[in-house]
mmCIF file of C-alpha atoms and ligand atoms in Angstrom:
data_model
loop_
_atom_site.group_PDB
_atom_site.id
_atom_site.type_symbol
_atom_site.label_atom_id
_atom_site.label_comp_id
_atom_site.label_asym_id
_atom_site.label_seq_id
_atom_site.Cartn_x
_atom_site.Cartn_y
_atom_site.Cartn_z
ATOM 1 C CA UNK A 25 100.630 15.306 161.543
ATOM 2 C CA UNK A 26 102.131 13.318 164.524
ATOM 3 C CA UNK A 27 105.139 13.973 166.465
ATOM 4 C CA UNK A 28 107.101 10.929 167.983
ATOM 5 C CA UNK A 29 107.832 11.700 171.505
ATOM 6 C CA UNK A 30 110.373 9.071 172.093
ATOM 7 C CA UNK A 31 112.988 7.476 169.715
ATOM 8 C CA UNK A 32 116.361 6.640 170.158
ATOM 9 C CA UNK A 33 118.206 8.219 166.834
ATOM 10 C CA UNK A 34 121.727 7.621 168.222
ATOM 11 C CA UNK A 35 121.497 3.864 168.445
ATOM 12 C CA UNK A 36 123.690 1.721 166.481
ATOM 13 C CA UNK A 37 120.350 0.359 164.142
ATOM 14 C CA UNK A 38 120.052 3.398 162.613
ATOM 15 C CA UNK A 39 123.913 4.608 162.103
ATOM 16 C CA UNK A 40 123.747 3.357 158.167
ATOM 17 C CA UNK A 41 120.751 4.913 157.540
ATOM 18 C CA UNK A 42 119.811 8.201 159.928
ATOM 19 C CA UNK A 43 119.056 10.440 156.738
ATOM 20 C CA UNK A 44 116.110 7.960 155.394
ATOM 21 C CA UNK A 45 114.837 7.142 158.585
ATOM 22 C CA UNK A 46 114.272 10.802 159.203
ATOM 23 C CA UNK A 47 113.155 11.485 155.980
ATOM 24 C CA UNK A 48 110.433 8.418 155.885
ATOM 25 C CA UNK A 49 109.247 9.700 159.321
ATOM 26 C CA UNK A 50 108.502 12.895 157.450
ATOM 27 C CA UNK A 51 106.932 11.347 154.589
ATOM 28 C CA UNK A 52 104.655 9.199 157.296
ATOM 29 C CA UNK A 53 103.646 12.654 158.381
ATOM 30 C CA UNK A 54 105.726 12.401 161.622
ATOM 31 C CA UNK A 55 106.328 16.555 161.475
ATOM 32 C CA UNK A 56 108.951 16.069 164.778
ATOM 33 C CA UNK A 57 110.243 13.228 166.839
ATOM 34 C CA UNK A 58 112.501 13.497 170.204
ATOM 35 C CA UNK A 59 115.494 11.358 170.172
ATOM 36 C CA UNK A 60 115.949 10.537 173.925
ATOM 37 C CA UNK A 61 119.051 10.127 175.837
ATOM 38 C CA UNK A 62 119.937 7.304 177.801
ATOM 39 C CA UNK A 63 123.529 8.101 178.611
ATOM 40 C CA UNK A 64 124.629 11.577 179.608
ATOM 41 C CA UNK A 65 128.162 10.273 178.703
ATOM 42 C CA UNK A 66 126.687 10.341 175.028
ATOM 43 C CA UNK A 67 125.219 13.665 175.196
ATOM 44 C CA UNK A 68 127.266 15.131 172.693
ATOM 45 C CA UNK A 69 126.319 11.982 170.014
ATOM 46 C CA UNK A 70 122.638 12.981 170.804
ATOM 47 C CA UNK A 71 122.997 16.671 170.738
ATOM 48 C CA UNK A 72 124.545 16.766 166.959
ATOM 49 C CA UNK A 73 121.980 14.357 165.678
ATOM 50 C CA UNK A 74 119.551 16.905 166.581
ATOM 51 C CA UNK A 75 121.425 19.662 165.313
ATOM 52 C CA UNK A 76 121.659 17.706 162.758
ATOM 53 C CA UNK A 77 118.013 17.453 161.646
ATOM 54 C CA UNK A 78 115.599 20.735 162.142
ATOM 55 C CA UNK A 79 112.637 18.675 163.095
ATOM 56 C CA UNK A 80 114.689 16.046 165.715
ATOM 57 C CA UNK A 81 115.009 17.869 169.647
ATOM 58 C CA UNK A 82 116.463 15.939 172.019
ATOM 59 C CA UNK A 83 116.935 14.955 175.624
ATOM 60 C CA UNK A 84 119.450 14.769 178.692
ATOM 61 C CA UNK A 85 119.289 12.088 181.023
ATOM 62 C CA UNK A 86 120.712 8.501 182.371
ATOM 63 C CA UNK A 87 118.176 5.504 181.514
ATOM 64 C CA UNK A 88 117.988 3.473 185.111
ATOM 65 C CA UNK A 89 120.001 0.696 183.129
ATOM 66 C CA UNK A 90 122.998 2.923 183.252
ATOM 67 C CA UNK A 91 121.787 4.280 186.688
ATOM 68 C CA UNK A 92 124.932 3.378 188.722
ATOM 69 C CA UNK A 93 127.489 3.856 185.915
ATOM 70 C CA UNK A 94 126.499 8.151 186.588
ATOM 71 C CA UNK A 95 125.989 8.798 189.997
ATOM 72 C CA UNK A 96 128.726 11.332 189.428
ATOM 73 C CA UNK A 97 125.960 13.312 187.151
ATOM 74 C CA UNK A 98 124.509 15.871 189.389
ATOM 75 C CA UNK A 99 120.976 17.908 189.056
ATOM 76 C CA UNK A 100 123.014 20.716 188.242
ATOM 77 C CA UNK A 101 124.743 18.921 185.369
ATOM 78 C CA UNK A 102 121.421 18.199 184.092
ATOM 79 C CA UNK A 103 120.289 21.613 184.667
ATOM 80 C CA UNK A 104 123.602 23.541 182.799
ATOM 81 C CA UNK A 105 123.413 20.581 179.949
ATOM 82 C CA UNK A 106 119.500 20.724 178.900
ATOM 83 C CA UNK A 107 120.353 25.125 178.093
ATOM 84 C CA UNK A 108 120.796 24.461 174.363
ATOM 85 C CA UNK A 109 117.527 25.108 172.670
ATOM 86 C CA UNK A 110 117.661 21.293 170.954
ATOM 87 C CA UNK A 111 117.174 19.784 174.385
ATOM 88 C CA UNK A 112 113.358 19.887 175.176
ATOM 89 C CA UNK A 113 112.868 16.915 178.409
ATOM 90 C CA UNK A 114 114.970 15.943 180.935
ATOM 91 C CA UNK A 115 115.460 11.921 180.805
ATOM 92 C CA UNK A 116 114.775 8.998 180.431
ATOM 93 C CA UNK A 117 114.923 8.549 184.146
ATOM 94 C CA UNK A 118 113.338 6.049 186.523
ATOM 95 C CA UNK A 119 112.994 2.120 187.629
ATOM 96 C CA UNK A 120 113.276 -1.110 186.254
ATOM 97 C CA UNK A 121 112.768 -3.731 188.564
ATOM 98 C CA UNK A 122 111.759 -5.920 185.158
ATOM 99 C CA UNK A 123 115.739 -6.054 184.359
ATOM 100 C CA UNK A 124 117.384 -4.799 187.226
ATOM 101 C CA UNK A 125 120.357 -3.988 185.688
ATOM 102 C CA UNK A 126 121.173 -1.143 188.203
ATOM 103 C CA UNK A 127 120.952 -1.645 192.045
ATOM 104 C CA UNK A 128 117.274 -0.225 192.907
ATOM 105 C CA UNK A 129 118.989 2.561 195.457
ATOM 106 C CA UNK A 130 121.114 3.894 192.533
ATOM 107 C CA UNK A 131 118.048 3.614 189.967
ATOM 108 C CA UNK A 132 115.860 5.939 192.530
ATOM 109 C CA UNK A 133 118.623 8.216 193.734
ATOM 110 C CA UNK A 134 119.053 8.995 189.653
ATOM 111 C CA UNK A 135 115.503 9.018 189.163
ATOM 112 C CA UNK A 136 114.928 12.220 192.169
ATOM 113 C CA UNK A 137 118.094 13.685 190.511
ATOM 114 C CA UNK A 138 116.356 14.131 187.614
ATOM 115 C CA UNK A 139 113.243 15.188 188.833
ATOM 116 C CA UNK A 140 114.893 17.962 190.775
ATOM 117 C CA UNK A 141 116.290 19.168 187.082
ATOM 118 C CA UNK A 142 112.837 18.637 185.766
ATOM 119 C CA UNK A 143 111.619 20.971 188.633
ATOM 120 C CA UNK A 144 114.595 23.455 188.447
ATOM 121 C CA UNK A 145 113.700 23.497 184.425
ATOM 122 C CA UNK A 146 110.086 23.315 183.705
ATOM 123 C CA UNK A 147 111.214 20.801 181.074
ATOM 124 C CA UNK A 148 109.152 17.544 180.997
ATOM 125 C CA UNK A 149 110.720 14.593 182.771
ATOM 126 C CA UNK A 150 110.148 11.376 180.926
ATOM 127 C CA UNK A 151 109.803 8.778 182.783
ATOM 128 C CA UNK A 152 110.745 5.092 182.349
ATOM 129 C CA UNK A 153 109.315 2.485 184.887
ATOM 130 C CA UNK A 154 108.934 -1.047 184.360
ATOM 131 C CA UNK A 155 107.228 -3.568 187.275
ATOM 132 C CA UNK A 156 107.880 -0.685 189.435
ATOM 133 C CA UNK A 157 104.501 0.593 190.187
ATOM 134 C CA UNK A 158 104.338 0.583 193.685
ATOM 135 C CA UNK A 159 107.633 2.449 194.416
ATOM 136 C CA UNK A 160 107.222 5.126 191.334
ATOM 137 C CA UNK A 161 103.996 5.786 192.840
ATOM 138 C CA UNK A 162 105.320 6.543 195.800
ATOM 139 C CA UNK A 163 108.503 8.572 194.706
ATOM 140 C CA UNK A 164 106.340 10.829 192.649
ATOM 141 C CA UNK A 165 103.776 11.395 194.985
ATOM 142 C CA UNK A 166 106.418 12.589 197.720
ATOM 143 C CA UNK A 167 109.108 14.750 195.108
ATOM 144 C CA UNK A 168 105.617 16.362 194.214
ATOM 145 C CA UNK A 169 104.924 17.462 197.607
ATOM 146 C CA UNK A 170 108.179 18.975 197.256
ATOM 147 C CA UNK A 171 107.431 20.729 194.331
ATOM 148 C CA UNK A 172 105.501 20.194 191.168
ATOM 149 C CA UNK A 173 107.400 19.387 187.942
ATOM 150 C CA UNK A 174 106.172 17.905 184.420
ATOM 151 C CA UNK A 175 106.342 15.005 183.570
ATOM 152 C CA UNK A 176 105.293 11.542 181.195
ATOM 153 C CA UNK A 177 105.146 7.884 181.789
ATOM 154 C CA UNK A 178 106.689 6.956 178.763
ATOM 155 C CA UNK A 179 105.760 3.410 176.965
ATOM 156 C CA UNK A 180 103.516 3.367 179.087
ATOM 157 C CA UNK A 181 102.649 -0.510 180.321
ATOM 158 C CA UNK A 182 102.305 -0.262 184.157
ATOM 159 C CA UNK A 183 98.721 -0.749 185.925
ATOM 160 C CA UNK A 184 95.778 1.025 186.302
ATOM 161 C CA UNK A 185 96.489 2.676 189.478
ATOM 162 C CA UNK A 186 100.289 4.088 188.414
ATOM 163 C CA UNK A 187 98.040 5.825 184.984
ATOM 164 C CA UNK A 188 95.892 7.266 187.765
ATOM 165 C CA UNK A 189 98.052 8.742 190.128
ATOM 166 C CA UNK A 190 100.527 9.954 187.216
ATOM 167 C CA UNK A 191 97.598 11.795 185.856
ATOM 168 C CA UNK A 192 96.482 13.179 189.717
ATOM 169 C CA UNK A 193 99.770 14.491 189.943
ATOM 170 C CA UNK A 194 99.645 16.284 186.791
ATOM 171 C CA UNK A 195 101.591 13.893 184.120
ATOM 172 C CA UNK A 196 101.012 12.753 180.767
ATOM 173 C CA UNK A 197 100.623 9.144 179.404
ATOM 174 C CA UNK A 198 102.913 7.858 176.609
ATOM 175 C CA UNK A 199 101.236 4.873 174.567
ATOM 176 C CA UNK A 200 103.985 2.816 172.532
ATOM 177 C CA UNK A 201 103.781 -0.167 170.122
ATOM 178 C CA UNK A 202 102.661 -1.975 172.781
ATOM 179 C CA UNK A 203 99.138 -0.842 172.432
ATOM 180 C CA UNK A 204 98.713 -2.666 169.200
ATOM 181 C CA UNK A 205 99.078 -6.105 170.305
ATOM 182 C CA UNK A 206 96.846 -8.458 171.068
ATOM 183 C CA UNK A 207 97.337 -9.444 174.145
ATOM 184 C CA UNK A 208 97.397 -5.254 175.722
ATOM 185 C CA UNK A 209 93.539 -5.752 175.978
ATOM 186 C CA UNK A 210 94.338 -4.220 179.368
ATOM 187 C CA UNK A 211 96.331 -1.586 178.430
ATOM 188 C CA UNK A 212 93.549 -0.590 175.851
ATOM 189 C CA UNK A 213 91.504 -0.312 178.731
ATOM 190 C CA UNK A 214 93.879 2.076 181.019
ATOM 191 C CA UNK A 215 93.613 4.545 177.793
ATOM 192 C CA UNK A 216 90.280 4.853 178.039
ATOM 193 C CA UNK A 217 90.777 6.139 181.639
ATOM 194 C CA UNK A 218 93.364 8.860 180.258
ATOM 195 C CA UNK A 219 92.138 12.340 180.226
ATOM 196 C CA UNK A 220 92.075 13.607 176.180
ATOM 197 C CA UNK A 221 94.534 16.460 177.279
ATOM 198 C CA UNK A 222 97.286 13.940 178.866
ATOM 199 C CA UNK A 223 97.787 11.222 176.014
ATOM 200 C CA UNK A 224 100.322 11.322 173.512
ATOM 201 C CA UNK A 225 102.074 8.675 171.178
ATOM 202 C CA UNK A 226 105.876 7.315 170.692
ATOM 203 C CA UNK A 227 107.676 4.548 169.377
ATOM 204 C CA UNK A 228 110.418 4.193 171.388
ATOM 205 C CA UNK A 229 112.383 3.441 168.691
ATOM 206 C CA UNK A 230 114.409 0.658 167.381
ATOM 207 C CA UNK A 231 112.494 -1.014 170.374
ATOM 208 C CA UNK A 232 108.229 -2.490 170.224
ATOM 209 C CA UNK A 233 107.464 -1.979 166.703
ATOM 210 C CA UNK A 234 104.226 -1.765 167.016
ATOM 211 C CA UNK A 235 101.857 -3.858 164.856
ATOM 212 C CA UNK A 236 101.755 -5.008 161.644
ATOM 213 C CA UNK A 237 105.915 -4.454 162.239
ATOM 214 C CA UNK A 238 106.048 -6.408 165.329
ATOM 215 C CA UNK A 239 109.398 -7.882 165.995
ATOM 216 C CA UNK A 240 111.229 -5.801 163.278
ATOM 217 C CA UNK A 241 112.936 -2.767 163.798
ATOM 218 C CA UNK A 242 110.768 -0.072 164.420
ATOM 219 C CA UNK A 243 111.444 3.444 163.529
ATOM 220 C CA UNK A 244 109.470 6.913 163.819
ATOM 221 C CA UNK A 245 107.316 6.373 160.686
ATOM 222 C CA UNK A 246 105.390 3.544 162.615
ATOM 223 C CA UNK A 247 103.874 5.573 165.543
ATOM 224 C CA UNK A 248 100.796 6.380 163.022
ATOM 225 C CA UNK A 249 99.847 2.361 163.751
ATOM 226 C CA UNK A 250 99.855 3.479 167.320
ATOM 227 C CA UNK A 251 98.081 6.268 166.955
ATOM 228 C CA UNK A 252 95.176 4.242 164.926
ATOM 229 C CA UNK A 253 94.979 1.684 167.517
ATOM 230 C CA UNK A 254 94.921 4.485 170.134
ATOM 231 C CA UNK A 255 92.319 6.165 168.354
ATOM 232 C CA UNK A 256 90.256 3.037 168.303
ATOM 233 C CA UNK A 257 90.428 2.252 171.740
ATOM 234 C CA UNK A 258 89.088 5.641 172.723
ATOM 235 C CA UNK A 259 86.853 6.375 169.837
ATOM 236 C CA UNK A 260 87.550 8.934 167.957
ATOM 237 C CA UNK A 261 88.956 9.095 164.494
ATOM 238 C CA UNK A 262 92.378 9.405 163.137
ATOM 239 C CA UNK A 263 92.743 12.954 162.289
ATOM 240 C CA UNK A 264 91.448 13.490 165.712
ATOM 241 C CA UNK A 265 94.167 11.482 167.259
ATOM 242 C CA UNK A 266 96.486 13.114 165.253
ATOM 243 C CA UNK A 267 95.279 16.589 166.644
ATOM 244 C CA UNK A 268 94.812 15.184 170.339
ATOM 245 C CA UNK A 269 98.549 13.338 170.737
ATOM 246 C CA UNK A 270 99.629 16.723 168.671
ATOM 247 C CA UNK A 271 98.567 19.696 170.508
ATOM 248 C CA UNK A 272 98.985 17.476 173.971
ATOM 249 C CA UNK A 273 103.058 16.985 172.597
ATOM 250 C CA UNK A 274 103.349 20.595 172.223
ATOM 251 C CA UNK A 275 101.597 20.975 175.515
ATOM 252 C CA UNK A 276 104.140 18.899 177.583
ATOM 253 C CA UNK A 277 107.367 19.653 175.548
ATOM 254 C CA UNK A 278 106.731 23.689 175.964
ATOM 255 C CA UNK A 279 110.227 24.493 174.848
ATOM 256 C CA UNK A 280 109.935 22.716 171.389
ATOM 257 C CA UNK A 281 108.801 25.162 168.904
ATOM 258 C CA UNK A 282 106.545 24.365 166.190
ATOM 259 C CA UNK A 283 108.270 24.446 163.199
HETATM 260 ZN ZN1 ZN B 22 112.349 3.564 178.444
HETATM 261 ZN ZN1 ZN B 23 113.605 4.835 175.572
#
C-alpha cells in the first residue's frame, strides 16, 4: 500500500477519464492520493473531486505561479476554507525563481500567508520551491522562530543544504518522478541523508512521470516506480518502502483518516 501525496486530479488531462485513473491507482495499490490545489479560485472544482472519491483528500492553497493573481486570499480564508474534513494540507505554496511567473515579493508574501494557516491549522503546508534554495531557507527558518508549523518540500529537487535545514526545522521530504532518472544521481544521494521518519513519495501528477513512463502523462498508479527507486537508493526493500512513505504520510497529513 502507498498513498500519493501530491497529484493534481482537477487538471484538464484527466477530465475524460477521472473514474479509471482513480480506479488504476487503486488497483496499483495506491490506497489514497491528495489532489493538491493550485488555485483557491478553483477550490470548489477540487473540493467535489474529493468528495467525489472516498480515498482522494484534498488541499487549499495558491501555487506561486498564480501568486499575484490572489493576494486578495487572506490566512484567514485559508484557515475558514481548509474546515471541511476532505481538506488535509494547506498549499501548494512557495517560490519559483526557475519560471518566475509571479513577481518574487508576491510569491513570498503568499508563501508566509500560507504558512501562518499552516500554523493557525496544524495542517501540513506543502511546499513548492524551485532554484529558490537560498531564500526558502531563509523564510522558513525565520516564520519558524515565529512559530512551528508542519510542513513538506514537495518534488523535492533543491540541494543538499535546503533537505537539511527542512528536516532541522521539523519537515518532511517529498521524492517525485524525478528520482528515477538518470541523471538525479544527486538527488539519490540527498535521500540517503533523509531521516526514515521524514520521507514520503508523490507523483505530482500529470507532471514527471517517473521512469519507465518518462515524458508521458503520469498519473497516481506510477508513484510505486518511485517508491522502488527510493527504496533502492536507501536500501531497504519494497514492502518496507511501502510501510516507511506509508506510516510517514499518515504521520504528516494527521487529519486524513485511514480508511
Ligand atoms: Zn509544485
Ligand atoms: Zn503540484
Amino acid at each position: 500500500m502507498l498513498i500519493d501525496t501530491h497529484c493534481h486530479l482537477d487538471f484538464p488531462d484527466f477530465e475524460a477519464e477521472r473514474d479509471a485513473v482513480v480506479e488504476r491507482a487503486r488497483e496499483a495499490g495506491v490506497a489514497q492520493m491528495v489532489t493538491i490545489s493550485t488555485r483557491v479560485k478553483r477550490f470548489d472544482t477540487i473540493l467535489a473531486i474529493a468528495e467525489k472519491y472516498p480515498n482522494v483528500f484534498c488541499s487549499v492553497g495558491t501555487h506561486p505561479h498564480n501568486a499575484d493573481e490572489e493576494l486578495d486570499v487572506t490566512a484567514d480564508d485559508l484557515v475558514r476554507l481548509s474546515a471541511h474534513s476532505k481538506v488535509v494540507a494547506i498549499g501548494e505554496a512557495g517560490l519559483d525563481y526557475f519560471y518566475d511567473n509571479a513577481p518574487r515579493d508576491a510569491q513570498a508574501e503568499g508563501l508566509r500567508r500560507h504558512i501562518a494557516a499552516a500554523r493557525t491549522t496544524g495542517l501540513p503546508l506543502v511546499i513548492h520551491s524551485r532554484s529558490a534554495d537560498d531564500d526558502m531557507a531563509a523564510i522558513l527558518t525565520e516564520e519558524s522562530g515565529k512559530g512551528a508549523f508542519p510542513f513538506l518540500l514537495h518534488c523535492f529537487s533543491a540541494g543538499p543544504d535546503l533537505a537539511r535545514i527542512g528536516v532541522e526545522l521539523g519537515g518532511y521530504v517529498s521524492f517525485s518522478g524525478i528520482l528515477t532518472f538518470p541523471k538525479s544521481e544527486e538527488l539519490r544521494d540527498i535521500a540517503r541523508t533523509v531521516p526514515r521518519d521524514r520521507m514520503i513519495v508523490e507523483t505530482d501528477a500529470p507532471y514527471l512521470a517517473p521512469k519507465p513512463f518518462r515524458g508521458k502523462r503520469n498519473e497516481p498508479a506510477y508513484v510505486a516506480h518511485t517508491a522502488e527507486v527510493l527504496a533502492q537508493a536507501i536500501g531497504v526493500s519494497s514492502e518496507e518502502i511501502a510501510e516507511i512513505t506509508t506510516e510517514n504520510a499518515f504521520r504528516i497529513f494527521s487529519k486524513m483518516p485511514r480508511l
